Coordinates of C-alpha atoms and ligand atoms in Angstrom, one line a residue:
M1 CA 30.3 -37.4 -4.9
H2 CA 30.2 -33.9 -5.7
Q3 CA 32.9 -31.7 -4.0
H4 CA 32.2 -28.2 -2.9
A5 CA 35.3 -27.9 -0.9
N6 CA 35.7 -24.0 -0.9
L7 CA 34.6 -20.9 0.5
Y8 CA 34.3 -17.7 -1.6
I9 CA 36.3 -15.1 -0.2
D10 CA 37.5 -11.8 -1.9
G11 CA 36.6 -13.0 -5.3
R12 CA 38.4 -16.2 -5.1
W13 CA 37.6 -19.8 -4.0
R14 CA 39.8 -21.3 -1.3
P15 CA 39.5 -24.1 1.3
P16 CA 38.5 -23.4 4.9
E17 CA 41.2 -23.1 7.2
G18 CA 41.9 -26.6 8.3
G19 CA 40.2 -28.0 5.3
A20 CA 37.3 -29.4 7.1
Q21 CA 34.6 -31.0 5.0
K22 CA 31.1 -32.7 5.8
D23 CA 28.9 -35.1 4.0
V24 CA 25.5 -33.9 2.5
V25 CA 22.8 -36.4 2.8
D26 CA 19.9 -36.6 0.3
P27 CA 16.8 -36.7 2.5
Y28 CA 14.9 -38.8 0.0
T29 CA 17.8 -41.7 -0.5
Q30 CA 19.2 -41.0 3.1
M31 CA 22.6 -41.4 1.4
P32 CA 25.3 -39.0 1.3
F33 CA 25.7 -37.5 -2.3
A34 CA 28.2 -34.5 -1.9
R35 CA 30.7 -33.2 0.3
V36 CA 31.0 -29.5 1.4
A37 CA 33.5 -27.2 3.2
M38 CA 32.7 -26.3 6.6
G39 CA 34.2 -22.7 7.5
G40 CA 35.4 -24.1 10.7
S41 CA 37.2 -21.2 12.2
A42 CA 36.6 -17.5 13.1
A43 CA 39.7 -16.8 11.0
D44 CA 37.7 -17.7 7.8
V45 CA 35.0 -15.2 9.0
D46 CA 37.6 -12.6 9.7
D47 CA 39.1 -12.9 6.2
A48 CA 35.6 -12.8 4.6
V49 CA 34.6 -9.7 6.8
M50 CA 37.7 -8.0 6.0
A51 CA 37.5 -8.5 2.4
A52 CA 33.9 -6.9 2.7
R53 CA 35.3 -4.2 4.6
R54 CA 38.1 -3.3 2.0
A55 CA 35.4 -3.5 -0.8
F56 CA 32.9 -1.4 1.0
G57 CA 34.5 2.0 0.2
P58 CA 34.5 1.9 -3.6
F59 CA 31.3 -0.1 -3.7
S60 CA 29.4 2.3 -1.3
T61 CA 30.1 5.0 -4.0
T62 CA 29.0 3.2 -7.1
S63 CA 26.3 5.0 -9.0
V64 CA 22.7 3.6 -8.8
S65 CA 22.7 2.9 -12.5
D66 CA 25.8 0.8 -11.9
R67 CA 24.3 -1.2 -9.2
M68 CA 21.2 -1.5 -11.5
A69 CA 23.4 -3.0 -14.2
L70 CA 25.0 -5.3 -11.6
I71 CA 21.6 -6.6 -10.5
D72 CA 20.7 -7.1 -14.1
R73 CA 23.7 -9.2 -14.6
I74 CA 23.0 -11.2 -11.7
I75 CA 19.3 -11.9 -12.8
A76 CA 20.7 -13.1 -16.2
A77 CA 23.3 -15.5 -14.6
Y78 CA 20.6 -16.7 -12.3
E79 CA 18.0 -17.3 -15.0
E80 CA 20.9 -19.7 -16.9
R81 CA 20.8 -21.9 -13.7
V82 CA 17.0 -22.2 -12.6
D83 CA 16.5 -25.9 -13.6
E84 CA 19.9 -26.6 -11.9
I85 CA 18.8 -24.9 -8.7
A86 CA 15.4 -26.6 -8.7
A87 CA 17.3 -29.9 -9.0
I88 CA 19.6 -29.2 -6.3
M89 CA 17.1 -27.9 -3.9
A90 CA 15.3 -31.4 -4.4
Q91 CA 18.5 -33.3 -3.5
E92 CA 19.8 -31.1 -0.8
V93 CA 16.6 -30.3 1.1
G94 CA 13.9 -32.6 -0.5
I95 CA 12.0 -29.6 -2.1
P96 CA 9.8 -31.1 -4.9
V97 CA 10.7 -29.6 -8.4
S98 CA 7.1 -29.1 -8.8
A99 CA 7.4 -26.4 -6.1
R100 CA 8.6 -24.1 -9.1
A101 CA 8.3 -21.0 -7.1
Q102 CA 11.2 -22.1 -4.9
A103 CA 13.5 -21.7 -7.9
T104 CA 11.8 -18.9 -10.0
G105 CA 10.6 -16.6 -7.0
P106 CA 14.1 -15.0 -6.5
I107 CA 13.9 -13.6 -10.1
G108 CA 10.8 -11.6 -9.1
H109 CA 12.5 -10.3 -5.9
M110 CA 15.5 -9.1 -7.9
K111 CA 13.7 -7.5 -10.3
V112 CA 11.6 -5.6 -7.7
A113 CA 14.9 -4.5 -6.0
R114 CA 16.2 -3.3 -9.4
D115 CA 13.2 -1.3 -10.2
L116 CA 12.8 0.2 -6.6
L117 CA 16.4 1.6 -7.4
A118 CA 15.2 3.6 -10.3
S119 CA 12.8 5.6 -8.2
Y120 CA 14.0 5.5 -4.8
A121 CA 15.1 8.9 -3.2
F122 CA 18.4 8.3 -1.5
E123 CA 18.4 12.0 -0.8
S124 CA 15.5 14.1 0.5
H125 CA 15.1 17.6 2.3
I126 CA 13.2 18.5 5.6
D127 CA 13.0 22.4 5.5
D128 CA 16.7 23.5 4.8
T129 CA 18.3 20.2 5.8
I130 CA 19.5 17.6 3.5
I131 CA 18.7 14.1 4.5
R132 CA 20.8 11.4 3.0
R133 CA 20.4 7.6 3.1
E134 CA 23.8 6.1 2.8
P135 CA 24.8 2.2 2.8
I136 CA 25.2 1.0 6.2
G137 CA 28.5 -0.9 5.7
V138 CA 29.5 -4.6 6.1
C139 CA 26.4 -6.9 6.3
A140 CA 26.2 -10.4 7.8
L141 CA 23.6 -12.4 6.1
I142 CA 22.6 -15.6 8.1
T143 CA 19.8 -17.8 6.4
P144 CA 17.8 -20.9 7.0
W145 CA 17.3 -23.9 4.7
N146 CA 13.5 -23.9 4.1
W147 CA 13.8 -21.4 1.4
P148 CA 17.4 -22.1 0.6
I149 CA 18.1 -19.7 -2.5
Q150 CA 15.2 -17.1 -2.0
T151 CA 16.0 -15.9 1.4
P152 CA 19.8 -15.4 0.5
V153 CA 18.7 -13.6 -2.7
I154 CA 16.6 -11.3 -1.0
K155 CA 19.1 -10.4 1.5
A156 CA 22.1 -10.1 -0.9
I157 CA 20.2 -8.3 -3.5
Y158 CA 18.9 -5.6 -1.1
A159 CA 22.4 -5.2 0.3
I160 CA 23.7 -4.7 -3.2
A161 CA 20.9 -2.2 -4.1
A162 CA 22.1 -0.3 -1.0
G163 CA 25.5 -0.1 -1.9
C164 CA 26.7 -2.7 1.0
T165 CA 29.1 -5.4 1.0
M166 CA 28.4 -8.6 2.6
V167 CA 29.3 -12.2 3.9
L168 CA 26.5 -14.7 3.5
K169 CA 26.4 -17.8 5.7
P170 CA 23.6 -20.2 4.6
S171 CA 22.3 -22.9 6.7
D172 CA 24.7 -26.0 6.9
A173 CA 21.6 -27.9 5.6
S174 CA 21.6 -26.0 2.4
S175 CA 25.2 -25.1 1.8
I176 CA 25.2 -26.0 -1.9
C177 CA 22.6 -23.7 -2.6
G178 CA 25.0 -21.0 -1.0
V179 CA 27.7 -22.2 -3.3
I180 CA 25.6 -21.8 -6.5
L181 CA 24.6 -18.2 -5.4
A182 CA 28.2 -17.4 -4.9
E183 CA 28.9 -18.6 -8.5
I184 CA 26.2 -16.6 -9.9
F185 CA 27.5 -13.5 -8.2
A186 CA 30.9 -14.2 -9.6
K187 CA 29.7 -14.9 -13.1
A188 CA 27.8 -11.5 -13.0
G189 CA 31.0 -9.7 -12.4
T190 CA 30.3 -8.7 -8.7
P191 CA 33.3 -6.9 -7.7
D192 CA 35.7 -8.8 -5.5
G193 CA 34.9 -8.6 -1.9
V194 CA 31.4 -7.3 -2.4
F195 CA 29.9 -10.8 -1.9
N196 CA 31.5 -13.4 0.3
L197 CA 30.4 -16.9 1.2
V198 CA 31.5 -18.7 4.4
I199 CA 29.7 -22.2 4.9
G200 CA 29.5 -23.8 8.4
R201 CA 28.0 -24.1 11.5
G202 CA 25.8 -21.7 13.2
S203 CA 27.3 -21.9 16.5
V204 CA 30.7 -21.3 15.0
V205 CA 30.5 -19.5 11.9
G206 CA 27.3 -17.5 12.6
A207 CA 28.5 -16.8 16.1
A208 CA 31.9 -15.3 14.7
M209 CA 29.9 -13.1 12.2
S210 CA 27.5 -11.9 15.0
S211 CA 30.2 -10.6 17.2
H212 CA 32.7 -9.3 14.5
P213 CA 33.5 -5.7 15.3
E214 CA 33.7 -4.9 11.6
V215 CA 30.2 -6.0 10.7
D216 CA 27.8 -3.2 10.9
M217 CA 24.6 -5.0 10.2
I218 CA 23.1 -8.3 10.7
S219 CA 20.2 -9.6 8.6
F220 CA 19.1 -13.0 10.2
T221 CA 16.5 -15.4 9.3
G222 CA 16.0 -18.5 11.3
S223 CA 14.6 -19.8 14.8
T224 CA 13.8 -17.5 17.4
S225 CA 16.2 -19.1 19.7
A226 CA 19.1 -18.6 17.5
G227 CA 17.9 -15.2 16.7
A228 CA 18.2 -14.2 20.4
K229 CA 21.7 -15.4 20.6
V230 CA 22.7 -13.3 17.4
G231 CA 20.9 -10.2 19.1
E232 CA 22.9 -10.9 22.3
A233 CA 26.3 -11.1 20.4
A234 CA 25.6 -8.1 18.2
A235 CA 24.8 -5.8 21.0
Q236 CA 28.5 -5.9 22.3
S237 CA 29.2 -3.7 19.2
I238 CA 25.9 -2.1 18.8
K239 CA 25.2 -3.6 15.2
R240 CA 21.8 -3.0 13.6
V241 CA 20.1 -6.4 13.7
S242 CA 17.1 -7.4 11.5
L243 CA 15.6 -10.6 12.4
E244 CA 12.9 -12.9 10.8
L245 CA 12.2 -15.5 13.1
G246 CA 9.6 -18.3 13.8
G247 CA 5.9 -18.4 13.8
K248 CA 2.7 -20.1 14.9
S249 CA 0.2 -18.1 12.6
A250 CA -3.5 -18.5 12.9
N251 CA -6.1 -18.7 10.3
I252 CA -9.5 -17.7 11.8
V253 CA -12.4 -18.7 10.1
L254 CA -15.3 -16.5 11.1
Q255 CA -18.8 -17.7 11.3
D256 CA -20.0 -16.4 8.2
A257 CA -17.0 -17.8 6.2
D258 CA -16.9 -20.4 3.4
L259 CA -15.8 -23.1 5.5
E260 CA -14.8 -25.7 2.8
K261 CA -12.7 -23.0 0.9
A262 CA -11.0 -21.9 4.3
A263 CA -10.2 -25.5 4.9
R264 CA -8.9 -26.6 1.7
W265 CA -6.7 -23.3 1.4
N266 CA -5.4 -23.9 4.9
I267 CA -4.1 -27.3 4.0
H268 CA -2.2 -25.8 1.1
R269 CA -0.7 -22.9 3.0
C270 CA 0.2 -25.1 6.1
F271 CA 1.6 -28.2 4.2
F272 CA 3.6 -26.2 1.4
N273 CA 7.1 -27.1 1.6
A274 CA 6.2 -30.1 3.9
G275 CA 5.1 -27.6 6.5
Q276 CA 8.5 -26.0 6.6
S277 CA 7.3 -22.5 6.2
C278 CA 7.6 -19.7 8.6
H279 CA 4.2 -18.2 7.7
A280 CA 2.5 -21.4 7.6
P281 CA -1.1 -21.2 9.0
S282 CA -0.4 -24.0 11.7
R283 CA -3.4 -23.0 13.7
M284 CA -6.8 -23.0 12.3
L285 CA -9.6 -21.4 14.6
V286 CA -12.9 -22.8 13.7
H287 CA -16.4 -22.4 15.6
K288 CA -16.8 -25.3 18.2
D289 CA -20.0 -26.5 16.3
R290 CA -18.2 -27.0 12.9
M291 CA -15.3 -29.3 14.1
A292 CA -16.9 -32.4 12.3
E293 CA -17.5 -30.7 9.2
V294 CA -14.1 -28.9 8.9
S295 CA -12.4 -32.1 9.9
A296 CA -13.9 -34.1 6.7
Y297 CA -12.8 -31.2 4.4
L298 CA -9.3 -31.0 5.9
T299 CA -8.7 -34.8 5.7
D300 CA -10.0 -35.0 2.2
E301 CA -7.6 -32.4 1.1
A302 CA -4.6 -33.7 2.9
A303 CA -5.2 -37.1 1.4
R304 CA -4.6 -35.6 -2.0
Y305 CA -0.9 -35.0 -1.4
R306 CA 1.3 -37.2 -3.3
L307 CA 4.5 -38.1 -1.4
G308 CA 7.5 -39.3 -3.1
D309 CA 11.0 -38.3 -4.8
P310 CA 11.2 -34.9 -5.0
R311 CA 12.8 -35.1 -8.3
D312 CA 9.6 -36.6 -9.7
P313 CA 7.3 -33.8 -11.2
G314 CA 4.3 -35.7 -9.9
T315 CA 5.4 -35.4 -6.3
T316 CA 3.7 -32.8 -4.2
M317 CA 5.2 -33.3 -0.9
G318 CA 8.9 -34.3 -0.5
P319 CA 10.7 -35.5 2.8
V320 CA 11.6 -33.1 5.4
V321 CA 15.0 -31.6 5.4
N322 CA 16.8 -34.2 7.8
L323 CA 16.6 -36.6 10.4
A324 CA 16.6 -34.3 13.3
Q325 CA 13.8 -32.3 11.8
H326 CA 11.8 -35.6 11.0
D327 CA 12.3 -36.8 14.6
S328 CA 11.3 -33.5 16.1
I329 CA 8.2 -33.4 14.1
Q330 CA 7.5 -37.1 15.1
R331 CA 7.9 -36.0 18.8
Y332 CA 5.3 -33.1 18.4
I333 CA 2.7 -35.6 16.9
E334 CA 3.2 -38.0 19.6
T335 CA 2.9 -35.2 22.1
G336 CA -0.4 -34.0 20.5
I337 CA -1.8 -37.6 20.9
A338 CA -0.6 -37.7 24.5
E339 CA -2.0 -34.4 25.4
G340 CA -5.6 -35.6 24.1
A341 CA -6.0 -33.8 20.8
T342 CA -8.1 -35.8 18.2
L343 CA -6.0 -37.2 15.4
A344 CA -8.1 -36.5 12.1
C345 CA -5.7 -37.9 9.8
G346 CA -2.0 -38.8 9.4
G347 CA -0.1 -39.6 12.7
A348 CA 3.3 -40.6 13.9
G349 CA 5.6 -43.2 11.9
R350 CA 6.6 -43.6 8.2
P351 CA 4.0 -43.6 5.5
D352 CA 3.4 -47.2 4.2
D353 CA 4.3 -46.5 0.4
Q354 CA 7.8 -44.8 1.2
P355 CA 10.7 -47.1 2.0
T356 CA 13.2 -44.5 2.3
G357 CA 13.2 -40.7 3.3
Y358 CA 12.6 -38.5 6.0
F359 CA 8.7 -38.4 5.4
V360 CA 6.1 -37.1 7.7
K361 CA 2.5 -38.1 7.1
P362 CA 0.3 -35.1 6.4
T363 CA -1.4 -34.7 9.9
V364 CA -4.5 -32.8 11.1
F365 CA -5.4 -32.7 14.8
T366 CA -8.8 -31.3 15.8
D367 CA -10.4 -30.3 19.2
V368 CA -6.9 -28.8 20.0
A369 CA -7.0 -26.8 23.1
P370 CA -5.1 -23.5 23.2
G371 CA -2.8 -24.6 25.8
M372 CA -1.6 -27.7 24.2
T373 CA 2.1 -28.0 22.9
I374 CA 1.0 -28.4 19.4
S375 CA -1.1 -25.2 19.5
R376 CA 1.8 -23.1 21.0
E377 CA 5.1 -24.4 19.5
E378 CA 6.3 -24.0 15.9
I379 CA 6.5 -27.5 14.6
F380 CA 7.9 -26.8 11.1
G381 CA 6.2 -29.8 9.6
P382 CA 3.0 -30.8 7.9
V383 CA 1.0 -30.7 11.1
L384 CA -2.0 -28.6 11.4
A385 CA -3.8 -27.8 14.8
V386 CA -7.5 -27.0 14.6
V387 CA -8.7 -25.1 17.6
P388 CA -12.3 -24.6 18.4
Y389 CA -13.6 -21.1 19.7
G390 CA -17.0 -20.0 21.0
S391 CA -17.1 -16.3 20.1
E392 CA -15.1 -14.4 17.8
A393 CA -13.8 -12.3 20.9
E394 CA -12.6 -15.6 22.1
A395 CA -11.0 -16.4 18.6
L396 CA -9.1 -13.2 18.8
E397 CA -7.8 -13.7 22.2
I398 CA -6.5 -17.4 21.3
A399 CA -5.0 -16.0 18.0
N400 CA -3.2 -13.5 19.8
D401 CA -2.2 -15.6 22.7
S402 CA 1.2 -16.5 21.2
P403 CA 4.6 -15.5 21.6
Y404 CA 4.7 -15.1 17.8
G405 CA 3.3 -12.7 15.5
L406 CA 4.4 -13.3 12.0
G407 CA 1.3 -14.1 9.8
G408 CA -2.4 -13.7 10.2
Y409 CA -5.3 -15.2 8.1
V410 CA -9.0 -14.4 8.1
F411 CA -11.8 -16.0 6.3
G412 CA -15.2 -14.3 6.2
S413 CA -17.8 -12.9 4.0
D414 CA -18.6 -9.6 5.5
R415 CA -15.6 -7.6 4.6
T416 CA -16.2 -4.7 7.0
R417 CA -16.6 -7.1 9.9
A418 CA -13.6 -9.2 8.7
Y419 CA -11.4 -6.1 8.4
A420 CA -12.3 -5.0 11.9
F421 CA -11.4 -8.5 13.3
A422 CA -8.2 -8.4 11.4
S423 CA -7.4 -5.1 12.9
G424 CA -7.1 -6.7 16.2
L425 CA -4.4 -9.2 15.0
R426 CA -0.9 -8.6 16.3
A427 CA 1.0 -9.8 13.3
G428 CA 3.2 -8.5 10.3
R429 CA 1.2 -10.0 7.5
I430 CA -2.5 -10.4 7.2
C431 CA -4.3 -12.1 4.2
F432 CA -8.0 -12.0 3.8
N433 CA -9.7 -14.9 2.3
G434 CA -6.5 -16.4 0.9
A435 CA -5.2 -13.2 -0.7
A436 CA -1.8 -13.6 -2.2
T437 CA 1.0 -11.7 -0.9
N438 CA 3.5 -9.7 -3.2
S439 CA 7.1 -9.0 -3.2
V440 CA 6.9 -5.1 -3.0
T441 CA 5.4 -5.0 0.6
P442 CA 7.3 -5.1 3.8
M443 CA 7.6 -8.7 5.3
G444 CA 8.2 -9.4 9.0
G445 CA 6.8 -10.1 12.3
Y446 CA 5.6 -8.8 15.6
K447 CA 6.7 -9.9 19.1
Q448 CA 9.1 -12.9 18.9
S449 CA 8.6 -13.3 15.2
G450 CA 11.3 -10.6 14.7
I451 CA 12.6 -7.2 14.4
G452 CA 12.4 -5.1 11.2
R453 CA 11.1 -5.7 7.7
S454 CA 12.5 -7.1 4.3
M455 CA 11.4 -6.3 0.8
G456 CA 10.3 -3.2 -1.1
S457 CA 11.5 0.3 0.1
V458 CA 11.1 -0.7 3.7
G459 CA 13.3 -3.7 3.3
L460 CA 16.0 -1.5 1.3
E461 CA 16.0 0.8 4.3
E462 CA 17.2 -2.0 6.6
Y463 CA 20.7 -1.8 4.8
L464 CA 20.6 2.1 4.8
E465 CA 21.8 4.7 7.7
I466 CA 20.3 8.2 7.8
K467 CA 22.3 11.4 7.8
S468 CA 21.1 14.7 8.5
V469 CA 23.2 17.5 7.0
Y470 CA 22.8 21.0 8.0
G471 CA 24.2 24.3 6.8
F472 CA 24.6 23.4 2.9
D473 CA 20.9 24.6 2.2
E474 CA 21.9 27.3 -0.4
E475 CA 24.4 24.9 -2.1
A476 CA 22.1 21.9 -2.1
A477 CA 21.1 22.4 -5.7
T478 CA 24.7 22.2 -6.9
L479 CA 26.1 19.4 -4.8
P480 CA 26.9 16.3 -6.2
A481 CA 23.9 13.7 -5.9
F482 CA 24.6 11.1 -3.3
S483 CA 24.7 8.5 -6.2
Ligands
LIG1 P1 18.1 -22.1 12.6 O1 17.7 -20.9 13.7 O2 18.6 -23.4 13.2 O3 19.2 -21.5 11.8 C1 19.0 -20.5 10.7 C2 20.6 -20.0 10.6 O4 21.1 -19.3 11.9 C3 21.4 -21.1 10.0 O5 22.3 -20.6 9.1 C4 22.1 -21.5 11.3 O6 23.5 -22.1 11.1 C5 22.5 -20.2 12.1 N1 22.8 -20.3 13.5 C6 22.3 -21.2 14.4 N2 22.8 -20.8 15.6 C7 23.4 -19.7 15.4 C8 24.1 -18.8 16.4 N3 24.1 -19.2 17.5 N4 24.6 -17.6 16.0 C9 24.6 -17.3 14.7 N5 23.9 -17.9 13.8 C10 23.4 -19.2 14.1 O7 16.7 -22.3 11.8 P2 16.5 -23.2 10.8 O8 16.2 -24.6 11.6 O9 17.5 -23.3 9.7 O10 15.2 -22.7 9.8 C11 13.9 -22.8 10.5 C12 13.6 -21.6 11.3 O11 13.6 -20.2 10.3 C13 12.1 -21.6 11.6 O12 11.9 -21.2 12.9 C14 11.3 -20.6 10.7 O13 10.2 -20.1 11.3 C15 12.3 -19.6 10.8 N6 12.3 -18.9 9.4 C16 11.7 -17.6 9.6 C17 11.3 -16.8 8.4 C18 10.9 -15.4 8.6 O14 10.7 -14.7 7.4 N7 10.3 -15.0 9.6 C19 11.6 -17.2 7.2 C20 12.1 -18.7 7.0 C21 12.5 -19.5 8.2

C-alpha cells in the first residue's frame, strides 16, 4: 500500500492533527491500494491559511518576470511526471490512460497563463487616474475529482500569476493527485507558504476554508449544492467567490444539420470521461420526426466504446469514480425507465464482460420528455437523454428551461440561422458544429452553473483587486511600476 500520510503546509510535509488517514479504493479492482491523510480539523486549515497569509506580503510584490520564471519551473517539474500522473489518475479515479489530455492538458493551460503575464497590463489609466490591478490575497482553491489534476492546476497557476498565495483542497476522491501537485510545486522552488495542500472532507476542510476570516477569495469547482454552501459560508466575511458548478447542457440539432455527424459527436462529448464532465452535452434536442434515425446513429456509436482496465491503452471508457457515483447513476437509469423514456441502448446493471469495477453501461434514452428527471438533473455518468422538439422556437425554450447554463451546442448548416439560434442560448460556452474550445477564452456558467469565469485574462482577473489611485497623475511616469 502506498502511503500519503502528510499535508503540505508552509513548505514542509506533516501529518494532519490527529494523524487521521483513509483508504483509497481503485475503482477498477474495487480494492484499496493506498492510504492518504485526512485533514480532519479546522486547525490544519488554520495552519495552512496562516502560512499563506505570511507568504502573501513578499509574494505579492514579486516581479512579473519572477512569476513567469516560477511558472516555467513548475511546467518543467510537471512535464517530468506526466506518465506517472496519467497512471495515478487511472488508479485513483478510473480515467483511462488513453484520455491523454487529462494528463497533458494542464501544460497548455500553464503556458497560456505564463504567456499572458508577458502582456497583461496590471496598470492602466483612465484620464488622470491610475488603475492598478493587485493580487487579491489568500485564495482557497476547492476542486472536484473529474479533472483531478487540470482543475487544481488552472486555479493554482492563475493565482500564482496574479501574485496570490493559496491553500488547495482537492476532492477526497482524488487526494493523491493533489499530493503529486504539491510535490511538483515544491520541486519547482515555489516559496514556502505560497502553495499549501490540505486534504480531507468537503464538509470539514472545505467548510473551514470557506469561512476562514483570513481567506480573501474562494475559487470553487464542484456541484451546485456544495457551491451554495461555500457561498453561504463565505458571505459572513464578504469574500470574493468564484464558482464553477454543475450543468445539463443541451446540444440542439437544427433541422438542416448533418444528423449523423451531430449524433456521433454528441456521444463522444457526452461519454468522454465516462460522462463525468461538467460541460457534457447530456441532453440532445432532435426534431421529433427523426427520433428513429438518430437512435440508430447513437446506438451504433455508443457500442464502439471499449470498457475495461483504465491502465490498458485500448480502453476508451473506464469505471466511474466510486461506488456512490455508480449507484447514483444506476438510480437515474432506473428512474428514466420508470418515467417512460425509451431505452435505446445500455441500461441498469453491470456490463456482462466486466467482472469487477464500478462500470456503467453507455446508455441512451430517446423520446425523453423535457420534464423527466433524466432531462433535468445532472447525472454525471454515461447517460444521454434525447428530447424531441416540434419547432426551433420550442427547441430554444426546452434548451433554456434548466436551472443550469454551462455549455450549449448547436448543429446546423445555415451559419446565419444557427448563429441567431445560438444567441438565444443562456449558457457560458457555445460550440457550433462541434467546434473545439481553447485555453485562452473564458470558461464558466450562467444561472446555477456558477459565478465568474476561469482561464485567460478574464480568469486572471478573478484573482485581482482593482485600485483607483487619484492625485499622482503628474508623477505617474516616474512612479515604480506595479510589478
Ligand atoms: P462536490 O461538490 O461533491 O465536491 C467538489 C469539492 O467541494 C470537493 O473538494 C469537496 O470535498 C468539496 N466540498 C463538498 N462539500 C463542501 C462544503 N460544504 N464546503 C466546502 N467544500 C465542499 O463535486 P464532485 O462530485 O467532486 O464533482 C462533480 C461536480 O463538479 C459536478 O456537479 C460537476 O458538474 C462539477 N464540475 C463543474 C465544473 C465547471 O467548470 N463548471 C468542472 C468540473 C466539475
